[in-house]
Every structure is written in C-alpha cells, then in structure tokens.
PDB file of C-alpha atoms in Angstrom:
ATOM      1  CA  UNK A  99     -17.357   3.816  -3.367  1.00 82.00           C
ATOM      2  CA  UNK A 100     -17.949   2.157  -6.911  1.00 89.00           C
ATOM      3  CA  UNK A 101     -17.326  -1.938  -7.151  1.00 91.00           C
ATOM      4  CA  UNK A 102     -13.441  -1.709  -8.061  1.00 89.00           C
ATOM      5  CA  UNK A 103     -10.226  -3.853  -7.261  1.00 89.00           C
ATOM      6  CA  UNK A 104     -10.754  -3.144  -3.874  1.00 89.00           C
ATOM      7  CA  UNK A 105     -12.733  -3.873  -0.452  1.00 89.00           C
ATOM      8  CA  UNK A 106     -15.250  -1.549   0.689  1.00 89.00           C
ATOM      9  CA  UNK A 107     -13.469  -1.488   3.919  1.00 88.00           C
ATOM     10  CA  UNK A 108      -9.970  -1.338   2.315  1.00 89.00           C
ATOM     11  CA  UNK A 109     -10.366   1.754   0.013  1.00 91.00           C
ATOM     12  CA  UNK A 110     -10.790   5.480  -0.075  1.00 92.00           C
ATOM     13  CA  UNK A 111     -12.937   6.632  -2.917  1.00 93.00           C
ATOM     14  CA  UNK A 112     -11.102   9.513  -5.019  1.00 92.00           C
ATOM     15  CA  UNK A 113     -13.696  11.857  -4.248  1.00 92.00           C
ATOM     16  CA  UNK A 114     -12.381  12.117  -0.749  1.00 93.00           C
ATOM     17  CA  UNK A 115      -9.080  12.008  -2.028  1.00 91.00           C
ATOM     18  CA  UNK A 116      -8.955  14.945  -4.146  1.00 92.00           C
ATOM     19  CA  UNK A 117     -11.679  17.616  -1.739  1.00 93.00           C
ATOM     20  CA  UNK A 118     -11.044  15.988   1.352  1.00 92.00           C
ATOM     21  CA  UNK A 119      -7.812  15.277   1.579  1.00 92.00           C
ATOM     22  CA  UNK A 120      -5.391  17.052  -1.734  1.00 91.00           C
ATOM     23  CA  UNK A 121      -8.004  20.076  -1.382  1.00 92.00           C
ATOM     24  CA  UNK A 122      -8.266  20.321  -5.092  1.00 91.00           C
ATOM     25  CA  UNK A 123     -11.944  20.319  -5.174  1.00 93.00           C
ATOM     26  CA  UNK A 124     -14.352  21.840  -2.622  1.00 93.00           C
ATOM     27  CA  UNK A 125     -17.619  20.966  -3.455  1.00 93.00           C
ATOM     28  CA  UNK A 126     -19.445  17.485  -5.304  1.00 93.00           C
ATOM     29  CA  UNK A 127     -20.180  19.128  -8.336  1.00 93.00           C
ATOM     30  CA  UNK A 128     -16.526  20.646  -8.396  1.00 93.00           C
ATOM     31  CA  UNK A 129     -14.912  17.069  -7.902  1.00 93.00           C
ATOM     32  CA  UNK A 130     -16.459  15.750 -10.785  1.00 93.00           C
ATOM     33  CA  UNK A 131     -15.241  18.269 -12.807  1.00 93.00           C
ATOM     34  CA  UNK A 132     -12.292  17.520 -11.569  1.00 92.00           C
ATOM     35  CA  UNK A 133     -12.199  14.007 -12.517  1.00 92.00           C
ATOM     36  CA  UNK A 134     -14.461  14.337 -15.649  1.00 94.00           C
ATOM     37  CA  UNK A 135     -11.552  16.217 -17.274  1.00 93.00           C
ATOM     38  CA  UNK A 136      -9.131  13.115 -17.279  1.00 92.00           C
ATOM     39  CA  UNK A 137      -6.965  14.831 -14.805  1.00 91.00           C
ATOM     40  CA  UNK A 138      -6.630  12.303 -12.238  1.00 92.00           C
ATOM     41  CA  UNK A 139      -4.485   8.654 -13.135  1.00 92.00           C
ATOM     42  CA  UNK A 140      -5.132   5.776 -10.575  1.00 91.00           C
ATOM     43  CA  UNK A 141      -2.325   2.782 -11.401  1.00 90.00           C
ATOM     44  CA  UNK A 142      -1.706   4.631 -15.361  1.00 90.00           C
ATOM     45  CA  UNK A 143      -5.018   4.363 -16.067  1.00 91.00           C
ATOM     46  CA  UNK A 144      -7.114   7.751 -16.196  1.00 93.00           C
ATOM     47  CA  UNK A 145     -10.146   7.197 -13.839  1.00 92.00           C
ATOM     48  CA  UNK A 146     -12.860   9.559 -14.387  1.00 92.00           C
ATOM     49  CA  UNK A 147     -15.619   7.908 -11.597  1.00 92.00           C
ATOM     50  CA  UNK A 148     -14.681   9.883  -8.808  1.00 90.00           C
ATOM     51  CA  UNK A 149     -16.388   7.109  -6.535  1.00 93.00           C
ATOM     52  CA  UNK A 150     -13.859   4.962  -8.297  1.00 93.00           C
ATOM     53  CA  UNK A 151     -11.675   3.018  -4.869  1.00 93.00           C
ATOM     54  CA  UNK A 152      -8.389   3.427  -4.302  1.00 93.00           C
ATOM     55  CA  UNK A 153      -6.261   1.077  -1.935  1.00 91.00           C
ATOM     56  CA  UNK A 154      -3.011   0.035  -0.614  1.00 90.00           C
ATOM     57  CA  UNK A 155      -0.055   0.478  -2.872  1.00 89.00           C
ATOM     58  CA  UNK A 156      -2.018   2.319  -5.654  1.00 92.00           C
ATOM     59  CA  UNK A 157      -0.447   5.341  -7.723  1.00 92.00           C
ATOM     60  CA  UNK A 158      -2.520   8.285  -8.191  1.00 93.00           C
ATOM     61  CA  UNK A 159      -0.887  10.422 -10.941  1.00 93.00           C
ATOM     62  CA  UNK A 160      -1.685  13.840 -11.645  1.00 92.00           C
ATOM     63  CA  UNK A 161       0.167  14.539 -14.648  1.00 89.00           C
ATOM     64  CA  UNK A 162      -1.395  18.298 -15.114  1.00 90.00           C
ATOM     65  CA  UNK A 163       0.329  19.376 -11.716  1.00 91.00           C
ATOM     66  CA  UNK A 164       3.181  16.763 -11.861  1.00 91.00           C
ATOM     67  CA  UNK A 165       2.150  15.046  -8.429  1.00 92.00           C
ATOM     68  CA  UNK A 166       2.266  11.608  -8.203  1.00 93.00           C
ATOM     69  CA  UNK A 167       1.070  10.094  -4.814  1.00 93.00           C
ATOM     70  CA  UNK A 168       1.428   6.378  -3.044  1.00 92.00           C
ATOM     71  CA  UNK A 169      -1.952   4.922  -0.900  1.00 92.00           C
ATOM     72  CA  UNK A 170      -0.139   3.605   2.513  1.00 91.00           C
ATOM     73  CA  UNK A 171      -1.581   3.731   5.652  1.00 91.00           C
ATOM     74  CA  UNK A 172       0.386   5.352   8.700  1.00 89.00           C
ATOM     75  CA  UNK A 173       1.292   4.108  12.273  1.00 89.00           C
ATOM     76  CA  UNK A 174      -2.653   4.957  13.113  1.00 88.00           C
ATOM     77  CA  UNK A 175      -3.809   2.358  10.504  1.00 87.00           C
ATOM     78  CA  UNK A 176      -5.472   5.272   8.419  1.00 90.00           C
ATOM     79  CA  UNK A 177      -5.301   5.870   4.975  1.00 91.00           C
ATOM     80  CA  UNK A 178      -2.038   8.095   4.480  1.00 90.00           C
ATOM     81  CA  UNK A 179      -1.036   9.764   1.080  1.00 92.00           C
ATOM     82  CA  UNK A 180       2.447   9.530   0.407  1.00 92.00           C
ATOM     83  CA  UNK A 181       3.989  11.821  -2.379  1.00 92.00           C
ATOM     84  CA  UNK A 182       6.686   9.895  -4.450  1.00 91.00           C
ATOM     85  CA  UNK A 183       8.965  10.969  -7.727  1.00 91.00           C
ATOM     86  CA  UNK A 184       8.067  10.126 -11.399  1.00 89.00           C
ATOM     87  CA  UNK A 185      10.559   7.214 -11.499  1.00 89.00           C
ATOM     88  CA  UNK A 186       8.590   5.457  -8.174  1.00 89.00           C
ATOM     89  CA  UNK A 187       5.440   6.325  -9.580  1.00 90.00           C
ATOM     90  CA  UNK A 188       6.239   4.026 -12.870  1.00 91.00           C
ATOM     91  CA  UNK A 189       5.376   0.313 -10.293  1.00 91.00           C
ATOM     92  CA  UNK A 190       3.825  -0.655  -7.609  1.00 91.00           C
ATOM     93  CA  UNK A 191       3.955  -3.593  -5.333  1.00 91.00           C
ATOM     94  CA  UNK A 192       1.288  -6.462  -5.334  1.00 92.00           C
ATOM     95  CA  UNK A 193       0.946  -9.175  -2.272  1.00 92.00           C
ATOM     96  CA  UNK A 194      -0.007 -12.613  -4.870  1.00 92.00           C
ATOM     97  CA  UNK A 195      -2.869 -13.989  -3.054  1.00 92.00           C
ATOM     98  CA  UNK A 196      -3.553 -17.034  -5.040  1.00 92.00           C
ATOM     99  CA  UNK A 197      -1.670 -19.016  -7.259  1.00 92.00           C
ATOM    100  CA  UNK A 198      -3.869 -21.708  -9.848  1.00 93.00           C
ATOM    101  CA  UNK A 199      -4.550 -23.103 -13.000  1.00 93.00           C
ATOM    102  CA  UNK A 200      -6.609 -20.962 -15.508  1.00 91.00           C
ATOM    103  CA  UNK A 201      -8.184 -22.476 -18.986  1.00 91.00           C
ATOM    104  CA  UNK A 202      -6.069 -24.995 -20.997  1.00 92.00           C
ATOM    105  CA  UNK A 203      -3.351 -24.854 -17.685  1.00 91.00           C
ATOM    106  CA  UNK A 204      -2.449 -21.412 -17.899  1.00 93.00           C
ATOM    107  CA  UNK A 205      -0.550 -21.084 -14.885  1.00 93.00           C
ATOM    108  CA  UNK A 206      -1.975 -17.575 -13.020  1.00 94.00           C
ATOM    109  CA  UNK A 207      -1.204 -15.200 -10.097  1.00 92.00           C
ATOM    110  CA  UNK A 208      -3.910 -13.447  -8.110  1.00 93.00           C
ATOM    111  CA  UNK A 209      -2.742 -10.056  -6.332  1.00 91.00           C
ATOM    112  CA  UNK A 210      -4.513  -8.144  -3.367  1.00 90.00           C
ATOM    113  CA  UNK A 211      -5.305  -5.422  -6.078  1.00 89.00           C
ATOM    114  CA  UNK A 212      -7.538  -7.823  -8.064  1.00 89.00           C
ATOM    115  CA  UNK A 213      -5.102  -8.306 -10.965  1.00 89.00           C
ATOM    116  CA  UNK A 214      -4.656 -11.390 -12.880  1.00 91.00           C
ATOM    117  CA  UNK A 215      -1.479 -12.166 -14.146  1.00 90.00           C
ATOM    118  CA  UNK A 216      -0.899 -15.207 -16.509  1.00 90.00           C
ATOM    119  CA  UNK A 217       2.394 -17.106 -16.957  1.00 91.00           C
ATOM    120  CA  UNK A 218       4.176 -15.611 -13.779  1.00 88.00           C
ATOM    121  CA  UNK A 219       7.513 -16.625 -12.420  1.00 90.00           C
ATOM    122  CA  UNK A 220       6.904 -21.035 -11.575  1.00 89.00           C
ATOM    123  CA  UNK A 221       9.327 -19.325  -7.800  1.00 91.00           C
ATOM    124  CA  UNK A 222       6.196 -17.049  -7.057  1.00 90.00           C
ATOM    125  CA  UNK A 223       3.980 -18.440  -4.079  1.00 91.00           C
ATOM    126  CA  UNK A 224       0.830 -16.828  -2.254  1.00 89.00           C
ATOM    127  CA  UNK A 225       1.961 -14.145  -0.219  1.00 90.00           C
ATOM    128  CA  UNK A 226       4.899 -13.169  -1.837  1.00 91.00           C
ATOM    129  CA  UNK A 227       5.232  -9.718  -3.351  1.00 92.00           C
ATOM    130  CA  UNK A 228       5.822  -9.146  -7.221  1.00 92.00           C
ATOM    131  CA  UNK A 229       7.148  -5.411  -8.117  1.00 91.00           C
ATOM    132  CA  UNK A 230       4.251  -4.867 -11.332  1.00 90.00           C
ATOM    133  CA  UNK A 231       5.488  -2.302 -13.801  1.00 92.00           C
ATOM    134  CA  UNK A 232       2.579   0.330 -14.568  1.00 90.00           C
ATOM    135  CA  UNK A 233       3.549   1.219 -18.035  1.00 90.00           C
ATOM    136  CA  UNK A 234       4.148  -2.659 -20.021  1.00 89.00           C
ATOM    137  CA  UNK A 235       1.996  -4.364 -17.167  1.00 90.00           C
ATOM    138  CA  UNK A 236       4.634  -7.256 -16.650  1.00 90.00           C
ATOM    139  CA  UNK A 237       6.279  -8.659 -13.584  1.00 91.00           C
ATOM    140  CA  UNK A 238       9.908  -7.390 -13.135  1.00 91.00           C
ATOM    141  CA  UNK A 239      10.646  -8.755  -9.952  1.00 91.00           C
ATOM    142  CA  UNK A 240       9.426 -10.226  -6.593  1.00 91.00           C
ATOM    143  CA  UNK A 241      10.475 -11.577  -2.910  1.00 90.00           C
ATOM    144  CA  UNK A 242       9.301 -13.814  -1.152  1.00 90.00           C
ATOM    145  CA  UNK A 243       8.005 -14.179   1.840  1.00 90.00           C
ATOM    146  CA  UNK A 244      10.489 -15.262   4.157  1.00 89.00           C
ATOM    147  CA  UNK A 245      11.671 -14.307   7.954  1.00 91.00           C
ATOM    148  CA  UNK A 246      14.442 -11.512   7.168  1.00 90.00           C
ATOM    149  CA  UNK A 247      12.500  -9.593   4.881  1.00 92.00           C
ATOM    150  CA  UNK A 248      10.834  -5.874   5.537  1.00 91.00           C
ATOM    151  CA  UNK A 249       7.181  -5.790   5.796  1.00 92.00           C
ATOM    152  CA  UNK A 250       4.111  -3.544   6.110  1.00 91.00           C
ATOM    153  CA  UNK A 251       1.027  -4.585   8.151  1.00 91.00           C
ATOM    154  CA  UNK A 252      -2.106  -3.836   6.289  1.00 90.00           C
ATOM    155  CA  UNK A 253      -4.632  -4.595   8.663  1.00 85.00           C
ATOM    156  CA  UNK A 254      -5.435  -5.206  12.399  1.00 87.00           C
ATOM    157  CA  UNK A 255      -4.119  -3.604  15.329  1.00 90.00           C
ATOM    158  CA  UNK A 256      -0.756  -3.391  14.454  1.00 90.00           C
ATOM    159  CA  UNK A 257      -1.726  -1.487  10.819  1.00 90.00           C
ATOM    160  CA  UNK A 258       0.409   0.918   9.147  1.00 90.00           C
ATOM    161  CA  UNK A 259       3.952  -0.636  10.885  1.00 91.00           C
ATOM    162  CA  UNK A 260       6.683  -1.744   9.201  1.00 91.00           C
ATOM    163  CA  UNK A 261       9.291  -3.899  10.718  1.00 91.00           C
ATOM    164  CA  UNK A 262      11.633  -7.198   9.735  1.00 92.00           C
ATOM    165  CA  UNK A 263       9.919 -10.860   9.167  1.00 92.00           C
ATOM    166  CA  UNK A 264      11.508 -12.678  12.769  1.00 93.00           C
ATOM    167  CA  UNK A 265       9.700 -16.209  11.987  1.00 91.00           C
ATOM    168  CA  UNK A 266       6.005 -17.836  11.244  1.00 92.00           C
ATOM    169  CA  UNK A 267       3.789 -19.909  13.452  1.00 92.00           C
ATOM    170  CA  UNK A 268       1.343 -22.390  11.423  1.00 92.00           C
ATOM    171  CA  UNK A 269      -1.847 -22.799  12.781  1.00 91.00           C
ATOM    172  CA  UNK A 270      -3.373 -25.904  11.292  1.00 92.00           C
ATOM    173  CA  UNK A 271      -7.567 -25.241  11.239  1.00 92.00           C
ATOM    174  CA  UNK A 272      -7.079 -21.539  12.222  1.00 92.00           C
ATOM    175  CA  UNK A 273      -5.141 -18.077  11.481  1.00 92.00           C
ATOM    176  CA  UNK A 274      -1.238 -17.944  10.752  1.00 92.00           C
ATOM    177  CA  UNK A 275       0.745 -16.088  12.881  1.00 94.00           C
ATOM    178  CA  UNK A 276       3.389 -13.547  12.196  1.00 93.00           C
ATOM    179  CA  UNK A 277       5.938 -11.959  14.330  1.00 94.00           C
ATOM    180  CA  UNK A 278       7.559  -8.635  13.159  1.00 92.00           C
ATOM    181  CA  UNK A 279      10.421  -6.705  15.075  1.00 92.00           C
ATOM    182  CA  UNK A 280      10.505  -2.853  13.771  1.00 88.00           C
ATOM    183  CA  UNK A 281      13.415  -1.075  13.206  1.00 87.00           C
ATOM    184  CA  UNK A 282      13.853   0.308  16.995  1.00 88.00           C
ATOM    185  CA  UNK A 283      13.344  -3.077  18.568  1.00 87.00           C
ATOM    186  CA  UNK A 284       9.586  -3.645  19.353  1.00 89.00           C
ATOM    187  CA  UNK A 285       8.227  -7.227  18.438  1.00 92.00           C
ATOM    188  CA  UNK A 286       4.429  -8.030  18.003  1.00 92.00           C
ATOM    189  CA  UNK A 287       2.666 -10.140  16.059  1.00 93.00           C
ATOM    190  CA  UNK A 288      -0.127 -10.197  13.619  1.00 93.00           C
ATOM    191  CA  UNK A 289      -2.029 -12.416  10.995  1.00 93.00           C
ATOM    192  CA  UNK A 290      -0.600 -13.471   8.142  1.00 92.00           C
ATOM    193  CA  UNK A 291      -3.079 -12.235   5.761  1.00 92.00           C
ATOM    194  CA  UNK A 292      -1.850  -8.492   7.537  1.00 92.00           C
ATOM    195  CA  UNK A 293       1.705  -8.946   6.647  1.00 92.00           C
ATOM    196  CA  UNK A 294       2.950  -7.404   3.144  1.00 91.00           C
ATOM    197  CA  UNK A 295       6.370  -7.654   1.998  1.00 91.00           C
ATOM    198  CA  UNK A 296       7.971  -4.353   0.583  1.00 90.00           C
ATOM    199  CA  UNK A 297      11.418  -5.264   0.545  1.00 88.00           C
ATOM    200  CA  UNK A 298      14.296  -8.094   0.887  1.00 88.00           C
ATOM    201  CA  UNK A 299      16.515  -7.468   3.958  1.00 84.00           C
ATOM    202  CA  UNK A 300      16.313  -3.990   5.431  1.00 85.00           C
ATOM    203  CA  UNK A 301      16.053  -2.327   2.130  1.00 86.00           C
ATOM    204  CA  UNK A 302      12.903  -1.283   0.727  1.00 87.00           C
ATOM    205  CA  UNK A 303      11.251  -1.190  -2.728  1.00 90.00           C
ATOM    206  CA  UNK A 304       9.830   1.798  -1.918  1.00 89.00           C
ATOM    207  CA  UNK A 305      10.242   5.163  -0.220  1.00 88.00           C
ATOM    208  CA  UNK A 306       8.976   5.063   3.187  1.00 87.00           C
ATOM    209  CA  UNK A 307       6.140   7.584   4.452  1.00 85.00           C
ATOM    210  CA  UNK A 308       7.779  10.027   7.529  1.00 83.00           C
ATOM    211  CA  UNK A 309       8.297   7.875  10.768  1.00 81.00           C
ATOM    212  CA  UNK A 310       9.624   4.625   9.293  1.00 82.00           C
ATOM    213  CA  UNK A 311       6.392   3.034  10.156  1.00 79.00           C
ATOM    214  CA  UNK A 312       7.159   2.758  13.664  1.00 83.00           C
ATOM    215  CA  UNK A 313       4.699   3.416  16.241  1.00 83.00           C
ATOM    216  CA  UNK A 314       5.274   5.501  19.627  1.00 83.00           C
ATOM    217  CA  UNK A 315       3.423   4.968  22.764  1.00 83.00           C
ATOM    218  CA  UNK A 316       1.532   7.322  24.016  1.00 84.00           C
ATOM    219  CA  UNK A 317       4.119   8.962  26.804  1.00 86.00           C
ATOM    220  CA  UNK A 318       6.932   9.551  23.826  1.00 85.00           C
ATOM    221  CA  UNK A 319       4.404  11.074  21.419  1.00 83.00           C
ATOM    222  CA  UNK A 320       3.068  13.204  24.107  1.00 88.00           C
ATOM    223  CA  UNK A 321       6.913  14.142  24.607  1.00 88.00           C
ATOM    224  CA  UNK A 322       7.627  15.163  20.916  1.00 84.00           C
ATOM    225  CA  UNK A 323       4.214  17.177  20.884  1.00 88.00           C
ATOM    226  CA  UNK A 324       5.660  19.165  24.168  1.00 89.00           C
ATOM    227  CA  UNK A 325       9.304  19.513  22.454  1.00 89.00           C
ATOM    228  CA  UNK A 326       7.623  20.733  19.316  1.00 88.00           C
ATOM    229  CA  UNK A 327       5.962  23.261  21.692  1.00 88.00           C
ATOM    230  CA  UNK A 328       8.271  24.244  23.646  1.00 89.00           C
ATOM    231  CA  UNK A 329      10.818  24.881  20.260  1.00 85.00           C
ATOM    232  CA  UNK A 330       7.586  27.195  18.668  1.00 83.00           C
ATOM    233  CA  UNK A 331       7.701  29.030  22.038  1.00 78.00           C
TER     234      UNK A 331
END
C-alpha cells in the first residue's frame, strides 16, 4: 500500500478491495481504470491511487453504483466489508489518540485515522470516540470511554468482538488492561490501545456487521455449519 492515514499492518489497499474482494475489477490494469475514473470515494474524498490504504471505520463510497461500504473487521480479526445506507455513510467514528497543544495553544485532537482536529470539545480525552461528519468535517458528537459503554476490539486476539466496557486495570510502567463482556455473556480482556468505543450503553453508533461481533467456539460453529447442511439437504 501507498503511505496514507493508516498502518501498513492496519489497512487493505483499494486495489484488493475492489478485484479481490467487490469483484469489480479483474485484472491490475483493469483496477486502475477503475479508480482512475474517480469512481471510487474513501472518507468523501475521491481516491484515485488504487494502492491508496484503507482502515478501520473508513467509508468507501461508490456513488456510480450507489454502494457505500464500512471497513470493520469480523469475529476472525480480518478485514470485513460491511455495506451501510447513504445516511450512515455521511460519518464515521474516530478513537482520539492524543490530545495537545498545537502553535500559539491551539488546543488539538489526534484520531487513529491520522486526522487533526483543532479546537475540539475541552470533555474529549485520549481514547474516547468523536462521531466526525464526512461532508462539513466537524465533530458532532463523542463518548467517552468509560465501563458501560459498547466497544469493538481492533487488534489482538480478541479482534473483531464487540462487547460492553466491565472496568479498567492501570498498569503503571506497562500495558492497560481492558475487560469486555459481549452480548451473550463471555468476558475477556484485551489492551487498551485494542478497545474502540462505538456506542454509549448497549446502543450503537453504527450498524453492526452479521453476528453482533460475537465469537463462537469451535464445537457451536461446527454445529451451525452441520444445521446449515442438514437444512440444504
């Protein structure tokens, strides 16, 4: 992928997005027509680099076949593209992850997606979410981070699951801890860098891919794929 507002690790260029994965392209040379023609919109902004790196939370808007897509990962931890209407494809979400002082003490927010934001809410802390409106590029609302609140896990073992903030362990000189209860009862914990709000309470800010973000063992999924089956049978 191309340098862009995110990690090498943490992105999927939109090359593979749009042959490998939308099959709208088959070939290189047909992908770059593809993009070349200002078809393809990543966060309102046409994007015509098809190495260009797409991550968590971004909106990919194809406005010649009226698709609009969300990057999320599923219960797997793998990139997952999640279709969403015209109204949800109009924000996005953005996990602040520093807050300073700019030139002449212009108060600023850093988010995960490598966007500066001047002037932000004095409430907004690191790790808190703000919901970022696409279209005026202003804050319109945030959460904070706080035990209570719905979150996604980006990263680590426990990636792509989505369960309730239960409480925070500080770890003076090493990593934060998080523990997360999903919505059927399993707890586990991750890092607090993994944790991304996307909602306060049980209700999300935005739709949720198929699954809820919960993650079955191995014996249940192997018992849905034999019920699937045995219902095709």
């Amino acid at each position: 992928p191309s340098a862009g507002p995110h990690k090498l690790r943490e992105s999927m260029p939109l090359i593979v997005l749009i042959r490998n994965k939308l099959k709208y392209a088959l070939t290189y040379s047909e992908t770059k027509k593809v993009t070349m023609s200002r078809a393809i919109k990543v966060d309102n902004k046409v994007r015509t680099d098809m190495c260009f790196p797409t991550g968590f939370m971004d909106v990919i808007s194809i406005d010649k076949t009226g698709e609009y897509f969300r990057m999320l990962f599923d219960v797997k931890g793998r990139f997952l593209i999640h279709r969403i209407k015209k109204e949800e494809a109009s924000y996005k979400l953005a996990k602040v992850k520093t807050v300073s002082t700019a030139a002449k003490g212009v108060p600023v927010i850093v988010t995960h997606d490598g966007r500066t934001m001047r002037y932000p809410d004095p409430q907004i802390k690191a790790n808190d979410t703000v919901k970022f409106d696409l279209n005026t590029n202003k804050i319109v609302d945030f959460m904070k981070f706080e035990p209570g609140n719905l979150a996604y896990i980006t990263g680590g073992q426990n990636c792509g699951r989505i369960g309730i903030i239960t409480h925070k362990e500080k770890h003076p000189g090493s990593f934060d801890i998080v523990h997360v209860k999903d919505s059927v009862g399993h707890t586990f914990a991750t890092r607090l860098v993994n944790v991304f709000p996307i909602g306060k309470g049980k209700q999300a800010w935005i739709s949720l891919p198929r699954g809820k973000g919960v993650r079955l063992t191995i014996a249940d999924e192997r018992d849905r794929k034999l019920a699937a089956k045995a219902k095709e049978m």
